[in-house]
Coordinates of C-alpha atoms in Angstrom, one line a residue:
X1 CA 0.0 0.0 0.0
X2 CA 1.3 3.5 -0.9
X3 CA 0.3 6.2 1.6
X4 CA 0.5 10.0 1.1
X5 CA -0.2 12.8 3.5
X6 CA -0.9 16.3 2.0
X7 CA -0.4 19.3 4.4
X8 CA -1.4 22.8 3.5
X9 CA -3.7 25.7 4.2
X10 CA -7.3 26.1 3.2
X11 CA -7.6 27.3 -0.3
X12 CA -4.4 25.7 -1.6
X13 CA -6.3 22.6 -2.8
X14 CA -4.7 19.8 -0.8
X15 CA -8.1 18.0 -0.4
X16 CA -8.8 18.3 -4.1
X17 CA -5.2 17.0 -4.8
X18 CA -5.8 13.9 -2.8
X19 CA -9.2 13.4 -4.4
X20 CA -7.9 13.8 -8.0
X21 CA -5.0 11.4 -7.3
X22 CA -7.4 8.9 -5.8
X23 CA -9.7 9.1 -8.8
X24 CA -6.7 8.7 -11.1
X25 CA -5.5 5.6 -9.2
X26 CA -8.9 4.0 -9.5
X27 CA -8.9 4.8 -13.3
X28 CA -5.4 3.2 -13.5
X29 CA -6.9 0.0 -12.0
X30 CA -5.8 0.4 -8.4
X31 CA -7.8 0.7 -5.2
X32 CA -7.7 4.1 -3.5
X33 CA -9.4 6.3 -1.0
X34 CA -8.8 9.8 0.2
X35 CA -9.7 11.4 3.5
X36 CA -9.7 15.1 4.4
X37 CA -8.9 16.5 7.9
X38 CA -9.7 20.1 8.6
X39 CA -11.2 22.2 11.4
X40 CA -13.3 25.2 10.7
X41 CA -13.9 25.6 7.1
X42 CA -12.1 28.8 6.2
X43 CA -9.4 29.9 3.8
X44 CA -6.0 29.9 5.4
X45 CA -6.7 27.3 8.2
X46 CA -4.4 24.3 8.4
X47 CA -5.6 21.4 6.3
X48 CA -4.5 17.8 5.9
X49 CA -5.6 15.2 3.4
X50 CA -4.7 11.5 3.3
X51 CA -4.5 9.2 0.3
X52 CA -4.0 5.4 0.1
X53 CA -3.4 3.5 -3.1
X54 CA -3.0 -0.2 -3.5
X55 CA -3.3 -3.1 -5.9
X56 CA -5.8 -4.8 -3.4
X57 CA -8.9 -3.6 -1.6
X58 CA -8.0 -1.1 1.2
X59 CA -9.5 -2.0 4.6
X60 CA -7.6 0.6 6.6
X61 CA -9.8 3.7 7.2
X62 CA -7.8 6.0 9.4
X63 CA -5.3 8.9 9.3
X64 CA -1.9 8.1 7.9
X65 CA 0.8 8.0 10.6
X66 CA 3.7 6.5 8.6
X67 CA 3.4 8.1 5.1
X68 CA 5.5 7.0 2.2
X69 CA 5.4 10.5 1.0
X70 CA 4.3 13.9 2.3
X71 CA 3.4 16.9 0.2
X72 CA 3.9 20.2 2.1
X73 CA 2.6 23.5 0.6
X74 CA 4.7 25.9 2.8
X75 CA 7.9 25.8 4.7
X76 CA 5.9 27.3 7.6
X77 CA 4.3 23.8 8.1
X78 CA 7.7 22.2 8.7
X79 CA 7.4 23.5 12.3
X80 CA 4.2 21.5 12.8
X81 CA 3.6 17.7 12.8
X82 CA 3.5 17.7 9.0
X83 CA 6.6 15.4 8.7
X84 CA 5.8 13.2 11.7
X85 CA 6.4 9.5 10.9
X86 CA 8.2 10.0 7.6
X87 CA 10.6 7.1 7.2
X88 CA 14.3 7.5 6.2
X89 CA 13.4 6.4 2.6
X90 CA 10.2 8.6 2.6
X91 CA 9.7 11.4 0.1
X92 CA 8.8 15.0 1.1
X93 CA 7.6 17.3 -1.7
X94 CA 8.0 20.9 -0.6
X95 CA 6.8 24.1 -2.2
X96 CA 10.0 26.1 -1.9
X97 CA 11.1 29.5 -3.3
X98 CA 14.5 29.3 -5.2
X99 CA 17.4 30.7 -3.2
X100 CA 15.6 30.4 0.2
X101 CA 17.9 29.3 2.9
X102 CA 17.3 26.1 4.7
X103 CA 17.0 26.9 8.5
X104 CA 16.1 23.5 9.9
X105 CA 18.2 20.5 10.7
X106 CA 19.5 18.5 7.7
X107 CA 16.6 16.5 6.3
X108 CA 16.6 12.8 7.3
X109 CA 14.3 11.9 4.4
X110 CA 14.4 12.5 0.6
X111 CA 13.5 16.1 0.2
X112 CA 12.3 17.4 -3.2
X113 CA 11.5 21.0 -3.9
X114 CA 9.8 23.1 -6.5
X115 CA 8.4 26.6 -6.7
X116 CA 4.7 25.5 -7.0
X117 CA 3.5 29.1 -6.3
X118 CA 5.3 30.5 -9.3
X119 CA 4.0 27.7 -11.5
X120 CA 0.5 28.2 -10.3
X121 CA 0.6 32.0 -10.8
X122 CA 2.0 31.6 -14.3
X123 CA -0.3 28.7 -15.5
X124 CA -3.5 29.1 -13.6
X125 CA -3.3 32.8 -12.6
X126 CA -4.1 32.1 -8.9
X127 CA -2.1 30.8 -5.9
X128 CA -3.7 27.3 -6.1
X129 CA -0.6 25.2 -6.0
X130 CA -2.0 21.7 -5.6
X131 CA -1.7 20.4 -9.2
X132 CA 1.9 21.5 -9.6
X133 CA 2.7 19.6 -6.4
X134 CA 0.8 16.5 -7.7
X135 CA 3.0 16.6 -10.8
X136 CA 6.1 16.7 -8.6
X137 CA 4.8 13.8 -6.5
X138 CA 4.2 11.7 -9.5
X139 CA 7.6 12.4 -10.9
X140 CA 9.4 11.5 -7.6
X141 CA 7.3 8.4 -6.8
X142 CA 6.2 7.1 -10.1
X143 CA 2.9 6.3 -8.4
X144 CA 0.7 7.3 -11.4
X145 CA 1.1 8.5 -15.0
X146 CA 0.6 12.0 -16.2
X147 CA -1.9 10.7 -18.8
X148 CA -4.3 9.2 -16.3
X149 CA -4.1 12.4 -14.2
X150 CA -4.8 14.5 -17.3
X151 CA -8.0 12.5 -17.9
X152 CA -9.2 13.1 -14.4
X153 CA -8.3 16.8 -14.4
X154 CA -10.2 17.1 -17.7
X155 CA -13.3 15.7 -16.0
X156 CA -12.9 17.7 -12.8
X157 CA -12.6 21.2 -14.3
X158 CA -14.0 23.3 -17.1
X159 CA -12.1 22.9 -20.4
X160 CA -10.2 26.2 -19.9
X161 CA -9.3 25.5 -16.2
X162 CA -8.4 21.9 -17.1
X163 CA -6.0 23.1 -19.7
X164 CA -4.3 25.5 -17.2
X165 CA -4.1 22.7 -14.6
X166 CA -2.6 20.3 -17.0
X167 CA 0.1 22.8 -17.8
X168 CA 0.7 23.2 -14.0
X169 CA 0.9 19.4 -13.7
X170 CA 3.5 19.1 -16.4
X171 CA 5.5 22.1 -15.1
X172 CA 5.5 20.6 -11.5
X173 CA 6.6 17.3 -13.0
X174 CA 9.5 18.9 -14.9
X175 CA 10.7 21.3 -12.3
X176 CA 10.9 19.3 -9.1
X177 CA 14.5 18.8 -7.9
X178 CA 16.2 16.8 -5.1
X179 CA 17.4 19.1 -2.3

């Protein structure tokens, strides 16, 4: 079973990212389910979403405490429990501005960074960074193909917005780099 935790703030699309990836996994012939976790429903509040994918039916229906990968929308979240339980061989995908100094301890996991905000502003025109981060996650983990994600994105959004999100998906895929 492959488990992903998405950590962000309300309005950045982490719940939608987990949902889209789950739908894409099912379309690819896998079993999947996603689960959101948020308090008061307001833009800017901390949000988590969980995604499980497997080749077999998934019976586990709880939060993810030992994720294979974590997607983090802001370095601010690194001071929270966003990275709790990430194993040494786990992947962390982080929205990170180029040239920003790393102020924490040396990462003990595989850290991958991209400027998802820049990608979102250029491709979508709004600071909704989820699909660029999904592209990065897929590149790093090989968990799904871009083609199946494109199909789901095409169904989830209007044609114009789908086109913009598919561009963000590809740019996220191409621009992610190992820290």
